[in-house]
Amino acid sequence: MKKFLALVQRDLILVYRSANDAWVVLFFFVIAVTLFPLGIGPDPGVLQQLSGGIIWICALLSAMLSLDGVFQSDFDDGSLDQMILTSYPLELLVLGKCFVHWLTTGFPILLISPVLATMLNMNLDSYSTLLITMLLGTPTISLMGGVGAALVLGSRRSGVLVSLIILPLIIPILIFSVAAINASGEGVEISSAVKLLGALLIISSVFCPWATAATLRHLTN
Amino acid sequence: MHKFANPGQFTKLSTRVLPWTSSFAAVCFLFGLYFGIFDSPADYQQGETVRIMYVHVPAAWMSLLTYSLMAAASASFLIWKHSLADIAARSLAPIGAAFTAITLITGALWGQPMWGTWWVWDARLTSVLVLFFLYLGYMALVNAFDDPEKGSKAAAVLALIGFVNVPIIKFSVDWWNTLHQPASLSRLDAPAIDISMLTPLLFMALAFKLLLISILIIKMRTILIEKRIEAKQLLKSG
């Protein structure tokens, strides 16, 4: 546990030292959401209907932007090889890295999403659902994205590639989240979609670190 | 099985098999197309457009079968490190993508007169589209590395992860209430399809399978020959 926290602390310091990278992702999210009212017209009714989908799609794209960096710097300077060689389970180190990725991209996006929801005229009843789906969905994206980040390590154009291979796989998160948000706006029961999101989070928190660690071992030996 | 994992053995065996599979594929296509176009009744609901199904349904089966084979080849590559399994998986990806594209296109052509729309976002159509994206992602990943060995490993892992989509496609028509009709052939009781329509369907299915084997053999041999040329050039220059 101590080593796990040490890795999280180290990675957080690294992000803090180059805070610009984290800000860029958040800015991209805000700008991307802003484009929608300009592109489809400022009609409040239409925006209200689309608000959940717009916020979630932009959140997915922003998370994709930052994914290729999860292992890249450690891969470049060789510290990833050291991590693989240590006796500490690589799966837990990977979990720590995904946690830091979520803390620096998913979590800020979650925090700012109610503000953007207001600008998109989201239904008042949907705010809590938006936050719940974000809380359950964005960590899953970081976990699944970790697998993608490990797969593209050392490839050409890894940034685009990771989006190409991970986006099709995280479509269920988008579907269930937006279904829950839209249902809550109409006062319909949302528990089934939220439970499915929770199930995806639990499954991926067990399976993804293992798959990521296996990929890293395969690709770097 | 390991005996045939030797490239030399494979080349010998495939040379003998290829003429048979390709000529049988041609015969089955002739029979299937004849029965499908001339010697089968029009459907009482779908009319003549039912004939599109003789291409659409086998292509859809093949898109799933090819992905399953690709995942199996990827798994055996990761476990036993057989280079032939890697070559098989690499060769299967574009073939599967082509079958999936045929499925989507023929489905759209059938959907326009039948459902009144080229495309709907129901579970079956969407999951097949995702399958198409997975094939494309595999092909992008496998060629994205300067070291081909790395590309093979990364793409093999991706193929295994993407396999979760295969049961979702298969059962999407049962799990969700979709516009796409449920399976009429692979049911526990007798198939819900008349023998006059079953005949062309089965001929076409057999033809598509033989076609897959033929193209797979040709593609795998091409890659093997390419590797040999590369090795010889390296030897020459080195």
Short mmCIF file of C-alpha atoms in Angstrom, two decimals:
data_model
loop_
_atom_site.label_atom_id
_atom_site.label_comp_id
_atom_site.label_asym_id
_atom_site.label_seq_id
_atom_site.Cartn_x
_atom_site.Cartn_y
_atom_site.Cartn_z
CA MET A 1 0.00 0.00 0.00
CA LYS A 2 2.86 2.33 0.89
CA LYS A 3 4.50 1.73 -2.48
CA PHE A 4 1.17 2.22 -4.22
CA LEU A 5 0.74 5.62 -2.54
CA ALA A 6 4.36 6.48 -3.33
CA LEU A 7 3.71 5.86 -7.03
CA VAL A 8 0.51 7.88 -6.97
CA GLN A 9 2.32 10.71 -5.20
CA ARG A 10 5.20 10.60 -7.68
CA ASP A 11 2.86 10.69 -10.67
CA LEU A 12 0.81 13.50 -9.18
CA ILE A 13 3.97 15.54 -8.62
CA LEU A 14 4.95 14.87 -12.24
CA VAL A 15 1.54 16.10 -13.43
CA TYR A 16 1.77 19.12 -11.12
CA ARG A 17 5.21 20.07 -12.47
CA SER A 18 3.82 20.08 -16.00
CA ALA A 19 0.38 21.33 -15.01
CA ASN A 20 -0.10 22.74 -18.48
CA ASP A 21 -0.79 19.27 -19.91
CA ALA A 22 -3.66 18.70 -17.50
CA TRP A 23 -5.15 22.12 -18.16
CA VAL A 24 -5.05 21.59 -21.90
CA VAL A 25 -7.35 18.57 -21.61
CA LEU A 26 -9.85 20.49 -19.48
CA PHE A 27 -9.77 23.43 -21.88
CA PHE A 28 -10.36 21.11 -24.79
CA PHE A 29 -13.43 19.72 -23.02
CA VAL A 30 -14.86 23.21 -22.42
CA ILE A 31 -14.16 24.39 -25.96
CA ALA A 32 -15.57 21.24 -27.54
CA VAL A 33 -18.81 21.59 -25.57
CA THR A 34 -19.01 25.27 -26.53
CA LEU A 35 -18.87 24.35 -30.21
CA PHE A 36 -22.18 22.49 -30.08
CA PRO A 37 -24.56 25.41 -29.38
CA LEU A 38 -22.72 27.36 -32.08
CA GLY A 39 -22.94 24.49 -34.53
CA ILE A 40 -26.53 23.35 -34.01
CA GLY A 41 -28.09 26.67 -33.00
CA PRO A 42 -28.85 28.14 -29.58
CA ASP A 43 -32.44 26.84 -29.26
CA PRO A 44 -32.82 25.99 -25.52
CA GLY A 45 -35.23 23.11 -26.15
CA VAL A 46 -32.93 21.34 -28.60
CA LEU A 47 -29.91 21.92 -26.36
CA GLN A 48 -31.77 20.54 -23.36
CA GLN A 49 -32.50 17.35 -25.28
CA LEU A 50 -28.90 16.97 -26.44
CA SER A 51 -27.08 18.23 -23.33
CA GLY A 52 -26.33 14.83 -21.78
CA GLY A 53 -25.02 13.40 -25.04
CA ILE A 54 -22.92 16.48 -25.84
CA ILE A 55 -21.23 16.52 -22.43
CA TRP A 56 -20.53 12.80 -22.50
CA ILE A 57 -19.15 12.74 -26.05
CA CYS A 58 -16.84 15.64 -25.26
CA ALA A 59 -15.75 13.95 -22.03
CA LEU A 60 -14.87 10.78 -23.98
CA LEU A 61 -12.88 12.71 -26.59
CA SER A 62 -11.02 14.71 -23.93
CA ALA A 63 -10.08 11.53 -22.08
CA MET A 64 -8.80 10.03 -25.35
CA LEU A 65 -6.55 13.07 -25.89
CA SER A 66 -4.61 12.45 -22.72
CA LEU A 67 -4.49 8.65 -22.84
CA ASP A 68 -1.38 8.10 -24.91
CA GLY A 69 0.63 9.92 -22.24
CA VAL A 70 -0.21 7.51 -19.42
CA PHE A 71 2.87 5.33 -19.93
CA GLN A 72 4.74 7.32 -22.57
CA SER A 73 7.11 9.38 -20.40
CA ASP A 74 7.95 6.41 -18.18
CA PHE A 75 8.53 4.35 -21.32
CA ASP A 76 10.81 7.01 -22.83
CA ASP A 77 13.07 7.46 -19.78
CA GLY A 78 13.20 3.76 -18.90
CA SER A 79 11.45 3.95 -15.53
CA LEU A 80 8.69 1.71 -16.89
CA ASP A 81 11.23 -1.09 -17.33
CA GLN A 82 12.30 -0.59 -13.72
CA MET A 83 8.67 -0.80 -12.58
CA ILE A 84 8.21 -4.06 -14.46
CA LEU A 85 11.36 -5.47 -12.86
CA THR A 86 10.38 -4.66 -9.28
CA SER A 87 8.87 -7.37 -7.12
CA TYR A 88 5.83 -5.19 -6.51
CA PRO A 89 2.83 -6.41 -8.60
CA LEU A 90 2.71 -4.50 -11.85
CA GLU A 91 -1.09 -4.74 -11.84
CA LEU A 92 -1.27 -2.46 -8.79
CA LEU A 93 1.21 0.00 -10.28
CA VAL A 94 -0.98 0.13 -13.39
CA LEU A 95 -4.03 0.70 -11.21
CA GLY A 96 -2.21 3.61 -9.57
CA LYS A 97 -1.35 5.11 -12.96
CA CYS A 98 -4.96 4.81 -14.12
CA PHE A 99 -6.09 6.41 -10.85
CA VAL A 100 -3.78 9.37 -11.43
CA HIS A 101 -5.05 9.67 -15.01
CA TRP A 102 -8.61 9.78 -13.71
CA LEU A 103 -7.71 12.27 -10.96
CA THR A 104 -6.13 14.64 -13.48
CA THR A 105 -8.60 14.33 -16.37
CA GLY A 106 -11.86 12.57 -15.46
CA PHE A 107 -12.27 14.25 -12.10
CA PRO A 108 -11.76 17.88 -13.29
CA ILE A 109 -14.17 17.18 -16.16
CA LEU A 110 -16.69 15.85 -13.65
CA LEU A 111 -16.28 19.00 -11.53
CA ILE A 112 -16.82 21.41 -14.40
CA SER A 113 -19.59 19.46 -16.15
CA PRO A 114 -22.49 20.99 -14.09
CA VAL A 115 -21.40 24.47 -15.21
CA LEU A 116 -21.49 23.39 -18.85
CA ALA A 117 -24.78 21.59 -18.23
CA THR A 118 -26.25 24.95 -17.13
CA MET A 119 -25.01 26.58 -20.31
CA LEU A 120 -26.70 23.80 -22.30
CA ASN A 121 -29.95 24.31 -20.36
CA MET A 122 -29.98 20.81 -18.92
CA ASN A 123 -33.10 19.69 -17.07
CA LEU A 124 -32.69 20.39 -13.33
CA ASP A 125 -33.64 16.82 -12.41
CA SER A 126 -30.76 15.47 -14.50
CA TYR A 127 -27.86 17.15 -12.68
CA SER A 128 -27.50 14.48 -10.02
CA THR A 129 -27.70 11.73 -12.66
CA LEU A 130 -25.04 13.50 -14.73
CA LEU A 131 -22.69 13.53 -11.74
CA ILE A 132 -23.44 9.89 -10.83
CA THR A 133 -22.82 8.68 -14.40
CA MET A 134 -19.62 10.75 -14.57
CA LEU A 135 -18.45 9.35 -11.22
CA LEU A 136 -19.03 5.76 -12.41
CA GLY A 137 -18.14 6.21 -16.08
CA THR A 138 -14.96 8.31 -16.17
CA PRO A 139 -12.91 5.89 -13.99
CA THR A 140 -13.96 3.07 -16.32
CA ILE A 141 -12.67 5.11 -19.25
CA SER A 142 -9.33 5.61 -17.51
CA LEU A 143 -9.08 1.87 -16.75
CA MET A 144 -10.01 0.72 -20.26
CA GLY A 145 -7.89 3.50 -21.72
CA GLY A 146 -4.92 2.16 -19.78
CA VAL A 147 -5.10 -1.03 -21.85
CA GLY A 148 -5.16 1.04 -25.03
CA ALA A 149 -2.28 3.22 -23.84
CA ALA A 150 -0.21 0.10 -23.18
CA LEU A 151 -1.10 -1.38 -26.58
CA VAL A 152 0.05 1.65 -28.60
CA LEU A 153 3.25 2.16 -26.61
CA GLY A 154 6.11 2.75 -29.03
CA SER A 155 3.95 2.92 -32.14
CA ARG A 156 3.79 5.71 -34.70
CA ARG A 157 0.96 8.23 -34.23
CA SER A 158 0.02 6.63 -30.93
CA GLY A 159 -2.32 9.49 -29.96
CA VAL A 160 -4.76 8.92 -32.82
CA LEU A 161 -4.35 5.16 -32.68
CA VAL A 162 -5.39 4.84 -29.03
CA SER A 163 -8.66 6.67 -29.77
CA LEU A 164 -9.27 4.43 -32.77
CA ILE A 165 -8.98 1.22 -30.80
CA ILE A 166 -10.52 2.30 -27.48
CA LEU A 167 -13.52 4.38 -28.61
CA PRO A 168 -15.42 1.38 -30.07
CA LEU A 169 -14.92 -0.49 -26.80
CA ILE A 170 -16.22 2.27 -24.53
CA ILE A 171 -19.43 2.83 -26.48
CA PRO A 172 -21.48 1.01 -23.77
CA ILE A 173 -20.47 3.65 -21.20
CA LEU A 174 -21.75 6.40 -23.48
CA ILE A 175 -25.01 4.53 -24.19
CA PHE A 176 -25.86 3.77 -20.54
CA SER A 177 -24.82 7.21 -19.25
CA VAL A 178 -26.84 9.17 -21.77
CA ALA A 179 -29.79 6.78 -21.35
CA ALA A 180 -29.74 7.43 -17.59
CA ILE A 181 -29.48 11.21 -18.02
CA ASN A 182 -32.31 11.33 -20.55
CA ALA A 183 -34.49 9.04 -18.42
CA SER A 184 -34.00 11.19 -15.33
CA GLY A 185 -35.07 14.26 -17.32
CA GLU A 186 -38.36 12.51 -18.03
CA GLY A 187 -38.71 11.30 -14.45
CA VAL A 188 -38.21 7.65 -15.40
CA GLU A 189 -36.46 5.06 -13.23
CA ILE A 190 -32.67 5.14 -13.91
CA SER A 191 -31.38 2.41 -11.60
CA SER A 192 -30.83 -0.24 -14.31
CA ALA A 193 -28.53 1.96 -16.40
CA VAL A 194 -26.66 3.14 -13.30
CA LYS A 195 -26.24 -0.43 -12.09
CA LEU A 196 -24.84 -1.44 -15.48
CA LEU A 197 -22.36 1.45 -15.30
CA GLY A 198 -21.35 0.27 -11.82
CA ALA A 199 -20.94 -3.27 -13.11
CA LEU A 200 -18.72 -2.04 -15.95
CA LEU A 201 -16.58 -0.13 -13.43
CA ILE A 202 -16.18 -3.18 -11.18
CA ILE A 203 -15.40 -5.55 -14.06
CA SER A 204 -12.89 -3.19 -15.62
CA SER A 205 -11.18 -2.42 -12.31
CA VAL A 206 -10.44 -6.13 -11.99
CA PHE A 207 -9.79 -7.03 -15.60
CA CYS A 208 -8.14 -3.93 -17.11
CA PRO A 209 -5.10 -3.58 -14.78
CA TRP A 210 -4.37 -7.24 -15.38
CA ALA A 211 -4.67 -6.90 -19.17
CA THR A 212 -2.59 -3.70 -19.13
CA ALA A 213 0.16 -5.31 -17.06
CA ALA A 214 0.22 -8.37 -19.32
CA THR A 215 0.49 -6.11 -22.38
CA LEU A 216 3.31 -4.07 -20.85
CA ARG A 217 5.27 -7.22 -20.01
CA HIS A 218 4.75 -8.60 -23.52
CA LEU A 219 5.67 -5.42 -25.33
CA THR A 220 8.72 -4.32 -23.38
CA ASN A 221 10.68 -7.56 -23.00
CA MET B 1 -1.81 -29.20 -34.77
CA HIS B 2 1.73 -28.16 -33.86
CA LYS B 3 3.04 -30.26 -36.72
CA PHE B 4 1.33 -27.97 -39.22
CA ALA B 5 2.61 -24.84 -37.49
CA ASN B 6 5.81 -25.24 -39.47
CA PRO B 7 5.80 -22.81 -42.44
CA GLY B 8 7.32 -25.41 -44.77
CA GLN B 9 4.67 -27.99 -43.86
CA PHE B 10 2.00 -25.36 -44.25
CA THR B 11 3.20 -24.40 -47.72
CA LYS B 12 3.24 -28.03 -48.83
CA LEU B 13 -0.19 -28.78 -47.43
CA SER B 14 -1.78 -25.55 -48.65
CA THR B 15 -0.48 -26.09 -52.18
CA ARG B 16 -2.43 -29.34 -52.26
CA VAL B 17 -5.57 -27.95 -50.57
CA LEU B 18 -5.95 -24.64 -52.39
CA PRO B 19 -7.12 -25.95 -55.83
CA TRP B 20 -9.81 -28.04 -54.14
CA THR B 21 -11.18 -25.31 -51.88
CA SER B 22 -11.19 -22.67 -54.58
CA SER B 23 -12.88 -24.86 -57.20
CA PHE B 24 -15.45 -26.15 -54.69
CA ALA B 25 -16.12 -22.53 -53.67
CA ALA B 26 -16.80 -21.67 -57.33
CA VAL B 27 -19.14 -24.67 -57.73
CA CYS B 28 -21.02 -23.81 -54.54
CA PHE B 29 -21.36 -20.19 -55.66
CA LEU B 30 -22.80 -21.35 -59.00
CA PHE B 31 -25.32 -23.66 -57.29
CA GLY B 32 -26.16 -21.12 -54.57
CA LEU B 33 -26.68 -18.28 -57.04
CA TYR B 34 -28.73 -20.47 -59.38
CA PHE B 35 -31.05 -21.66 -56.60
CA GLY B 36 -31.10 -18.23 -55.00
CA ILE B 37 -31.95 -16.25 -58.13
CA PHE B 38 -33.92 -18.67 -60.34
CA ASP B 39 -35.07 -21.71 -58.41
CA SER B 40 -36.53 -20.35 -55.19
CA PRO B 41 -39.88 -18.68 -54.52
CA ALA B 42 -40.29 -15.01 -53.69
CA ASP B 43 -41.20 -14.42 -50.05
CA TYR B 44 -44.87 -13.76 -49.28
CA GLN B 45 -43.90 -10.67 -47.28
CA GLN B 46 -40.53 -9.59 -48.64
CA GLY B 47 -41.15 -10.33 -52.32
CA GLU B 48 -38.09 -10.60 -54.54
CA THR B 49 -35.86 -8.71 -52.08
CA VAL B 50 -35.61 -11.88 -50.02
CA ARG B 51 -32.88 -12.92 -52.47
CA ILE B 52 -30.55 -10.34 -50.93
CA MET B 53 -30.64 -12.53 -47.83
CA TYR B 54 -28.73 -15.30 -49.65
CA VAL B 55 -25.72 -12.99 -49.61
CA HIS B 56 -26.45 -11.01 -46.45
CA VAL B 57 -26.95 -13.88 -44.01
CA PRO B 58 -23.87 -15.96 -44.99
CA ALA B 59 -21.73 -12.79 -45.01
CA ALA B 60 -22.95 -11.92 -41.51
CA TRP B 61 -22.12 -15.45 -40.30
CA MET B 62 -18.69 -15.12 -41.87
CA SER B 63 -18.02 -11.75 -40.22
CA LEU B 64 -18.46 -13.38 -36.80
CA LEU B 65 -16.69 -16.61 -37.72
CA THR B 66 -13.69 -14.72 -39.12
CA TYR B 67 -13.40 -12.63 -35.96
CA SER B 68 -13.59 -15.74 -33.80
CA LEU B 69 -10.87 -17.40 -35.88
CA MET B 70 -8.80 -14.23 -35.63
CA ALA B 71 -9.17 -14.20 -31.84
CA ALA B 72 -8.28 -17.90 -31.66
CA ALA B 73 -5.20 -17.36 -33.85
CA SER B 74 -4.20 -14.36 -31.72
CA ALA B 75 -4.56 -16.40 -28.52
CA SER B 76 -2.43 -19.23 -29.87
CA PHE B 77 0.14 -16.69 -31.04
CA LEU B 78 0.34 -15.14 -27.55
CA ILE B 79 0.49 -18.54 -25.83
CA TRP B 80 2.72 -20.62 -28.13
CA LYS B 81 4.43 -17.80 -30.06
CA HIS B 82 3.78 -19.54 -33.38
CA SER B 83 4.58 -17.08 -36.13
CA LEU B 84 2.13 -18.88 -38.41
CA ALA B 85 -0.73 -18.07 -36.01
CA ASP B 86 0.29 -14.42 -36.19
CA ILE B 87 0.33 -14.54 -39.98
CA ALA B 88 -3.12 -16.18 -39.93
CA ALA B 89 -4.54 -13.46 -37.66
CA ARG B 90 -3.01 -10.70 -39.80
CA SER B 91 -4.47 -12.25 -42.95
CA LEU B 92 -7.92 -12.77 -41.42
CA ALA B 93 -8.42 -9.12 -40.44
CA PRO B 94 -8.94 -7.60 -43.92
CA ILE B 95 -11.01 -10.63 -45.00
CA GLY B 96 -13.28 -10.21 -41.98
CA ALA B 97 -13.52 -6.47 -42.56
CA ALA B 98 -14.62 -7.16 -46.15
CA PHE B 99 -17.28 -9.66 -45.02
CA THR B 100 -18.55 -7.17 -42.43
CA ALA B 101 -18.69 -4.42 -45.06
CA ILE B 102 -20.67 -6.75 -47.37
CA THR B 103 -23.04 -7.50 -44.47
CA LEU B 104 -23.62 -3.82 -43.76
CA ILE B 105 -24.06 -2.84 -47.42
CA THR B 106 -26.41 -5.69 -48.36
CA GLY B 107 -28.33 -5.09 -45.14
CA ALA B 108 -28.81 -1.44 -46.09
CA LEU B 109 -29.92 -2.41 -49.61
CA TRP B 110 -32.48 -4.80 -48.12
CA GLY B 111 -33.56 -2.40 -45.39
CA GLN B 112 -34.45 0.43 -47.76
CA PRO B 113 -37.41 -1.37 -49.45
CA MET B 114 -38.34 -3.49 -46.38
CA TRP B 115 -38.00 -1.18 -43.39
CA GLY B 116 -38.18 2.05 -45.41
CA THR B 117 -34.74 3.13 -44.24
CA TRP B 118 -31.12 2.41 -45.08
CA TRP B 119 -30.02 2.41 -41.49
CA VAL B 120 -31.47 2.30 -37.98
CA TRP B 121 -29.51 2.49 -34.73
CA ASP B 122 -30.76 -0.76 -33.29
CA ALA B 123 -28.62 -3.14 -31.25
CA ARG B 124 -27.79 -5.60 -34.03
CA LEU B 125 -26.80 -2.99 -36.61
CA THR B 126 -24.81 -0.93 -34.13
CA SER B 127 -22.90 -3.91 -32.77
CA VAL B 128 -22.01 -5.07 -36.28
CA LEU B 129 -20.77 -1.55 -37.05
CA VAL B 130 -18.62 -1.75 -33.91
CA LEU B 131 -17.28 -5.09 -35.20
CA PHE B 132 -16.28 -3.32 -38.42
CA PHE B 133 -14.48 -0.64 -36.37
CA LEU B 134 -12.71 -3.36 -34.37
CA TYR B 135 -11.40 -4.92 -37.59
CA LEU B 136 -10.18 -1.50 -38.76
CA GLY B 137 -8.60 -0.80 -35.35
CA TYR B 138 -6.80 -4.14 -35.52
CA MET B 139 -5.48 -3.39 -39.00
CA ALA B 140 -4.34 0.09 -37.91
CA LEU B 141 -2.59 -1.25 -34.80
CA VAL B 142 -0.86 -4.22 -36.41
CA ASN B 143 0.89 -1.97 -38.93
CA ALA B 144 1.67 0.94 -36.59
CA PHE B 145 4.97 -0.33 -35.23
CA ASP B 146 8.44 -0.20 -36.77
CA ASP B 147 9.04 -3.60 -35.17
CA PRO B 148 6.44 -5.96 -36.71
CA GLU B 149 6.76 -8.35 -33.75
CA LYS B 150 5.45 -5.62 -31.42
CA GLY B 151 2.56 -4.86 -33.76
CA SER B 152 1.60 -8.52 -33.80
CA LYS B 153 1.55 -8.77 -30.01
CA ALA B 154 -0.39 -5.53 -29.44
CA ALA B 155 -2.93 -6.39 -32.13
CA ALA B 156 -3.32 -9.92 -30.75
CA VAL B 157 -4.25 -8.53 -27.33
CA LEU B 158 -6.69 -6.12 -28.98
CA ALA B 159 -8.31 -8.97 -30.94
CA LEU B 160 -8.87 -10.89 -27.70
CA ILE B 161 -10.36 -7.87 -25.91
CA GLY B 162 -12.63 -7.12 -28.86
CA PHE B 163 -13.98 -10.66 -28.74
CA VAL B 164 -16.47 -9.50 -26.05
CA ASN B 165 -18.40 -7.95 -28.93
CA VAL B 166 -19.03 -11.30 -30.67
CA PRO B 167 -21.57 -12.74 -28.17
CA ILE B 168 -23.16 -9.28 -27.94
CA ILE B 169 -23.80 -9.35 -31.71
CA LYS B 170 -25.02 -12.93 -31.65
CA PHE B 171 -27.54 -12.40 -28.87
CA SER B 172 -28.41 -8.75 -29.50
CA VAL B 173 -31.64 -9.77 -31.24
CA ASP B 174 -32.70 -11.82 -28.20
CA TRP B 175 -31.57 -9.45 -25.44
CA TRP B 176 -33.02 -6.28 -26.90
CA ASN B 177 -36.24 -5.73 -28.74
CA THR B 178 -34.72 -4.81 -32.08
CA LEU B 179 -36.02 -4.04 -35.53
CA HIS B 180 -33.66 -6.69 -36.88
CA GLN B 181 -35.40 -10.09 -36.83
CA PRO B 182 -34.15 -12.88 -34.53
CA ALA B 183 -32.31 -15.96 -35.81
CA SER B 184 -34.44 -18.35 -37.86
CA LEU B 185 -31.87 -21.09 -38.42
CA SER B 186 -29.84 -21.75 -35.27
CA ARG B 187 -32.71 -22.55 -32.99
CA LEU B 188 -33.28 -25.55 -30.74
CA ASP B 189 -36.35 -26.71 -32.66
CA ALA B 190 -36.52 -27.08 -36.45
CA PRO B 191 -35.36 -24.05 -38.47
CA ALA B 192 -38.18 -21.64 -39.28
CA ILE B 193 -37.43 -21.55 -42.97
CA ASP B 194 -38.72 -23.53 -45.93
CA ILE B 195 -36.48 -26.08 -47.63
CA SER B 196 -36.67 -24.22 -50.97
CA MET B 197 -35.08 -21.18 -49.34
CA LEU B 198 -32.78 -23.17 -47.08
CA THR B 199 -31.04 -24.83 -50.05
CA PRO B 200 -29.59 -21.68 -51.65
CA LEU B 201 -28.77 -20.29 -48.20
CA LEU B 202 -26.74 -23.33 -47.22
CA PHE B 203 -24.98 -23.47 -50.61
CA MET B 204 -24.01 -19.82 -50.27
CA ALA B 205 -22.87 -20.36 -46.67
CA LEU B 206 -20.65 -23.24 -47.79
CA ALA B 207 -19.33 -21.17 -50.69
CA PHE B 208 -18.43 -18.28 -48.38
CA LYS B 209 -16.61 -20.62 -46.01
CA LEU B 210 -14.60 -22.19 -48.82
CA LEU B 211 -13.89 -18.71 -50.15
CA LEU B 212 -12.57 -17.70 -46.72
CA ILE B 213 -10.23 -20.70 -46.61
CA SER B 214 -9.00 -20.04 -50.16
CA ILE B 215 -8.31 -16.33 -49.60
CA LEU B 216 -6.73 -17.09 -46.22
CA ILE B 217 -4.33 -19.58 -47.77
CA ILE B 218 -3.42 -17.18 -50.58
CA LYS B 219 -2.84 -14.30 -48.16
CA MET B 220 -0.82 -16.35 -45.70
CA ARG B 221 1.40 -17.68 -48.48
CA THR B 222 1.90 -14.16 -49.78
CA ILE B 223 3.08 -12.99 -46.37
CA LEU B 224 5.38 -16.02 -46.01
CA ILE B 225 6.92 -15.33 -49.43
CA GLU B 226 7.31 -11.64 -48.56
CA LYS B 227 9.15 -12.60 -45.38
CA ARG B 228 11.47 -14.87 -47.32
CA ILE B 229 12.24 -12.15 -49.86
CA GLU B 230 12.96 -9.75 -47.02
CA ALA B 231 15.26 -12.24 -45.32
CA LYS B 232 17.13 -12.92 -48.56
CA GLN B 233 17.57 -9.22 -49.25
CA LEU B 234 18.92 -8.73 -45.73
CA LEU B 235 21.33 -11.59 -46.30
CA LYS B 236 22.49 -10.07 -49.58
CA SER B 237 23.01 -6.56 -48.22
CA GLY B 238 24.54 -7.80 -44.95
#
